[in-house]
Amino acid sequence: MFDIGFSELLVCGIVALVVIGPERLPRVARTLGVVFGRLQRYVAQVKSDINREMDVADLGKVKTEFESAARSFQSDFKSQAADVEREVRDAQAAIEQSLEKPAASPQMDLGIEVPPPPPLPPKGPGEQ
């Protein structure tokens, strides 16, 4: 990340030993390690928060697309339902109109005459 070699770290350690002193150097090194660890955890937490927010933003986009598709489906469904209702009303009106005005029954003239039925025999005294 910083592209620091071993010789550069050795020079930094010698300068720290001269400036800080041999008595306080272990405590300062430990403190720097703790601070560096906290800094790494903080950076990792910020990265995870940013990734989570990006995921939430992506979910927001998906939610918007889904709601748009749902509205489109709903409007299509309503228009289809209105068409079906209109057709049912038209069919109902046609049926009611045909019931109000009975149509003349079509009769075919085939040229065949049907003889009238024979008279029924008279009923006897014991028959009802």
PDB file of C-alpha atoms in Angstrom, residues 6-122:
ATOM      1  CA  PHE A   6      12.743  -3.257   4.909  1.00  0.00           C
ATOM      2  CA  SER A   7      15.636  -0.764   4.837  1.00  0.00           C
ATOM      3  CA  GLU A   8      13.221   2.155   5.174  1.00  0.00           C
ATOM      4  CA  LEU A   9      11.504   0.500   8.134  1.00  0.00           C
ATOM      5  CA  LEU A  10      14.910  -0.093   9.738  1.00  0.00           C
ATOM      6  CA  VAL A  11      15.812   3.603   9.362  1.00  0.00           C
ATOM      7  CA  CYS A  12      12.447   4.609  10.913  1.00  0.00           C
ATOM      8  CA  GLY A  13      13.069   2.225  13.838  1.00  0.00           C
ATOM      9  CA  ILE A  14      16.561   3.641  14.505  1.00  0.00           C
ATOM     10  CA  VAL A  15      15.241   7.224  14.385  1.00  0.00           C
ATOM     11  CA  ALA A  16      12.407   6.270  16.780  1.00  0.00           C
ATOM     12  CA  LEU A  17      14.901   4.608  19.145  1.00  0.00           C
ATOM     13  CA  VAL A  18      17.053   7.756  19.194  1.00  0.00           C
ATOM     14  CA  VAL A  19      14.142  10.213  19.524  1.00  0.00           C
ATOM     15  CA  ILE A  20      11.864   8.292  21.931  1.00  0.00           C
ATOM     16  CA  GLY A  21      14.473   6.406  23.889  1.00  0.00           C
ATOM     17  CA  PRO A  22      14.837   2.733  24.746  1.00  0.00           C
ATOM     18  CA  GLU A  23      12.628   2.920  27.866  1.00  0.00           C
ATOM     19  CA  ARG A  24       9.482   4.305  26.194  1.00  0.00           C
ATOM     20  CA  LEU A  25       9.873   2.680  22.748  1.00  0.00           C
ATOM     21  CA  PRO A  26       8.011  -0.599  23.577  1.00  0.00           C
ATOM     22  CA  ARG A  27       5.055   1.299  25.069  1.00  0.00           C
ATOM     23  CA  VAL A  28       4.902   3.697  22.079  1.00  0.00           C
ATOM     24  CA  ALA A  29       5.131   0.769  19.629  1.00  0.00           C
ATOM     25  CA  ARG A  30       2.291  -1.023  21.441  1.00  0.00           C
ATOM     26  CA  THR A  31       0.166   2.160  21.413  1.00  0.00           C
ATOM     27  CA  LEU A  32       0.850   2.683  17.706  1.00  0.00           C
ATOM     28  CA  GLY A  33      -0.161  -0.941  17.020  1.00  0.00           C
ATOM     29  CA  VAL A  34      -3.439  -0.491  18.920  1.00  0.00           C
ATOM     30  CA  VAL A  35      -4.177   2.787  17.119  1.00  0.00           C
ATOM     31  CA  PHE A  36      -3.324   1.236  13.760  1.00  0.00           C
ATOM     32  CA  GLY A  37      -5.660  -1.733  14.512  1.00  0.00           C
ATOM     33  CA  ARG A  38      -8.485   0.617  15.455  1.00  0.00           C
ATOM     34  CA  LEU A  39      -7.886   2.580  12.273  1.00  0.00           C
ATOM     35  CA  GLN A  40      -8.091  -0.606  10.188  1.00  0.00           C
ATOM     36  CA  ARG A  41     -11.345  -1.655  11.895  1.00  0.00           C
ATOM     37  CA  TYR A  42     -12.782   1.830  11.380  1.00  0.00           C
ATOM     38  CA  VAL A  43     -11.899   1.771   7.664  1.00  0.00           C
ATOM     39  CA  ALA A  44     -13.419  -1.715   7.316  1.00  0.00           C
ATOM     40  CA  GLN A  45     -16.600  -0.539   9.055  1.00  0.00           C
ATOM     41  CA  VAL A  46     -16.865   2.516   6.782  1.00  0.00           C
ATOM     42  CA  LYS A  47     -16.411   0.275   3.733  1.00  0.00           C
ATOM     43  CA  SER A  48     -19.131  -2.093   4.918  1.00  0.00           C
ATOM     44  CA  ASP A  49     -21.474   0.843   5.615  1.00  0.00           C
ATOM     45  CA  ILE A  50     -20.875   2.224   2.130  1.00  0.00           C
ATOM     46  CA  ASN A  51     -21.469  -1.196   0.557  1.00  0.00           C
ATOM     47  CA  ARG A  52     -24.651  -1.622   2.588  1.00  0.00           C
ATOM     48  CA  GLU A  53     -25.927   1.800   1.476  1.00  0.00           C
ATOM     49  CA  MET A  54     -25.167   0.920  -2.126  1.00  0.00           C
ATOM     50  CA  ASP A  55     -27.141  -2.306  -1.718  1.00  0.00           C
ATOM     51  CA  VAL A  56     -30.042  -0.334  -0.226  1.00  0.00           C
ATOM     52  CA  ALA A  57     -29.901   2.054  -3.184  1.00  0.00           C
ATOM     53  CA  ASP A  58     -29.956  -0.925  -5.564  1.00  0.00           C
ATOM     54  CA  LEU A  59     -32.927  -2.356  -3.685  1.00  0.00           C
ATOM     55  CA  GLY A  60     -34.642   1.017  -4.019  1.00  0.00           C
ATOM     56  CA  LYS A  61     -34.173   0.861  -7.781  1.00  0.00           C
ATOM     57  CA  VAL A  62     -35.533  -2.681  -7.882  1.00  0.00           C
ATOM     58  CA  LYS A  63     -38.476  -1.615  -5.724  1.00  0.00           C
ATOM     59  CA  THR A  64     -39.230   1.281  -8.085  1.00  0.00           C
ATOM     60  CA  GLU A  65     -39.069  -1.004 -11.119  1.00  0.00           C
ATOM     61  CA  PHE A  66     -41.307  -3.560  -9.406  1.00  0.00           C
ATOM     62  CA  GLU A  67     -43.867  -0.915  -8.449  1.00  0.00           C
ATOM     63  CA  SER A  68     -43.861   0.386 -12.021  1.00  0.00           C
ATOM     64  CA  ALA A  69     -44.447  -3.113 -13.375  1.00  0.00           C
ATOM     65  CA  ALA A  70     -47.226  -3.660 -10.824  1.00  0.00           C
ATOM     66  CA  ARG A  71     -48.937  -0.409 -11.844  1.00  0.00           C
ATOM     67  CA  SER A  72     -48.669  -1.384 -15.505  1.00  0.00           C
ATOM     68  CA  PHE A  73     -50.129  -4.820 -14.787  1.00  0.00           C
ATOM     69  CA  GLN A  74     -52.930  -3.272 -12.743  1.00  0.00           C
ATOM     70  CA  SER A  75     -53.882  -0.818 -15.500  1.00  0.00           C
ATOM     71  CA  ASP A  76     -53.791  -3.598 -18.118  1.00  0.00           C
ATOM     72  CA  PHE A  77     -55.931  -5.793 -15.890  1.00  0.00           C
ATOM     73  CA  LYS A  78     -58.447  -2.991 -15.295  1.00  0.00           C
ATOM     74  CA  SER A  79     -58.756  -2.273 -19.020  1.00  0.00           C
ATOM     75  CA  GLN A  80     -59.250  -5.985 -19.775  1.00  0.00           C
ATOM     76  CA  ALA A  81     -61.835  -6.229 -16.984  1.00  0.00           C
ATOM     77  CA  ALA A  82     -63.671  -3.190 -18.386  1.00  0.00           C
ATOM     78  CA  ASP A  83     -63.711  -4.795 -21.844  1.00  0.00           C
ATOM     79  CA  VAL A  84     -65.137  -8.022 -20.415  1.00  0.00           C
ATOM     80  CA  GLU A  85     -67.759  -6.115 -18.405  1.00  0.00           C
ATOM     81  CA  ARG A  86     -68.790  -4.186 -21.526  1.00  0.00           C
ATOM     82  CA  GLU A  87     -69.131  -7.408 -23.525  1.00  0.00           C
ATOM     83  CA  VAL A  88     -71.187  -9.015 -20.742  1.00  0.00           C
ATOM     84  CA  ARG A  89     -73.486  -5.975 -20.569  1.00  0.00           C
ATOM     85  CA  ASP A  90     -73.925  -6.013 -24.357  1.00  0.00           C
ATOM     86  CA  ALA A  91     -74.747  -9.732 -24.292  1.00  0.00           C
ATOM     87  CA  GLN A  92     -77.160  -9.228 -21.391  1.00  0.00           C
ATOM     88  CA  ALA A  93     -78.892  -6.374 -23.232  1.00  0.00           C
ATOM     89  CA  ALA A  94     -79.194  -8.507 -26.364  1.00  0.00           C
ATOM     90  CA  ILE A  95     -80.707 -11.370 -24.351  1.00  0.00           C
ATOM     91  CA  GLU A  96     -83.152  -9.058 -22.580  1.00  0.00           C
ATOM     92  CA  GLN A  97     -84.141  -7.486 -25.892  1.00  0.00           C
ATOM     93  CA  SER A  98     -84.755 -10.883 -27.460  1.00  0.00           C
ATOM     94  CA  LEU A  99     -86.914 -11.887 -24.478  1.00  0.00           C
ATOM     95  CA  GLU A 100     -88.995  -8.705 -24.718  1.00  0.00           C
ATOM     96  CA  LYS A 101     -89.706  -9.093 -28.444  1.00  0.00           C
ATOM     97  CA  PRO A 102     -90.158 -12.717 -29.329  1.00  0.00           C
ATOM     98  CA  ALA A 103     -89.025 -13.285 -32.835  1.00  0.00           C
ATOM     99  CA  ALA A 104     -91.394 -14.838 -35.315  1.00  0.00           C
ATOM    100  CA  SER A 105     -90.642 -18.507 -35.391  1.00  0.00           C
ATOM    101  CA  PRO A 106     -89.474 -19.464 -38.817  1.00  0.00           C
ATOM    102  CA  GLN A 107     -91.680 -21.996 -40.507  1.00  0.00           C
ATOM    103  CA  MET A 108     -90.724 -23.954 -43.490  1.00  0.00           C
ATOM    104  CA  ASP A 109     -93.286 -24.892 -46.053  1.00  0.00           C
ATOM    105  CA  LEU A 110     -92.265 -28.302 -47.270  1.00  0.00           C
ATOM    106  CA  GLY A 111     -95.517 -28.938 -49.107  1.00  0.00           C
ATOM    107  CA  ILE A 112     -96.502 -31.765 -46.778  1.00  0.00           C
ATOM    108  CA  GLU A 113     -99.829 -31.530 -45.091  1.00  0.00           C
ATOM    109  CA  VAL A 114    -100.117 -33.043 -41.682  1.00  0.00           C
ATOM    110  CA  PRO A 115    -103.548 -34.569 -41.042  1.00  0.00           C
ATOM    111  CA  PRO A 116    -105.314 -33.498 -37.863  1.00  0.00           C
ATOM    112  CA  PRO A 117    -105.065 -35.963 -34.973  1.00  0.00           C
ATOM    113  CA  PRO A 118    -107.910 -38.494 -34.684  1.00  0.00           C
ATOM    114  CA  PRO A 119    -110.644 -37.708 -32.158  1.00  0.00           C
ATOM    115  CA  LEU A 120    -110.310 -39.243 -28.718  1.00  0.00           C
ATOM    116  CA  PRO A 121    -112.709 -42.061 -27.897  1.00  0.00           C
ATOM    117  CA  PRO A 122    -115.534 -41.154 -25.521  1.00  0.00           C
TER     118      PRO A 122
END
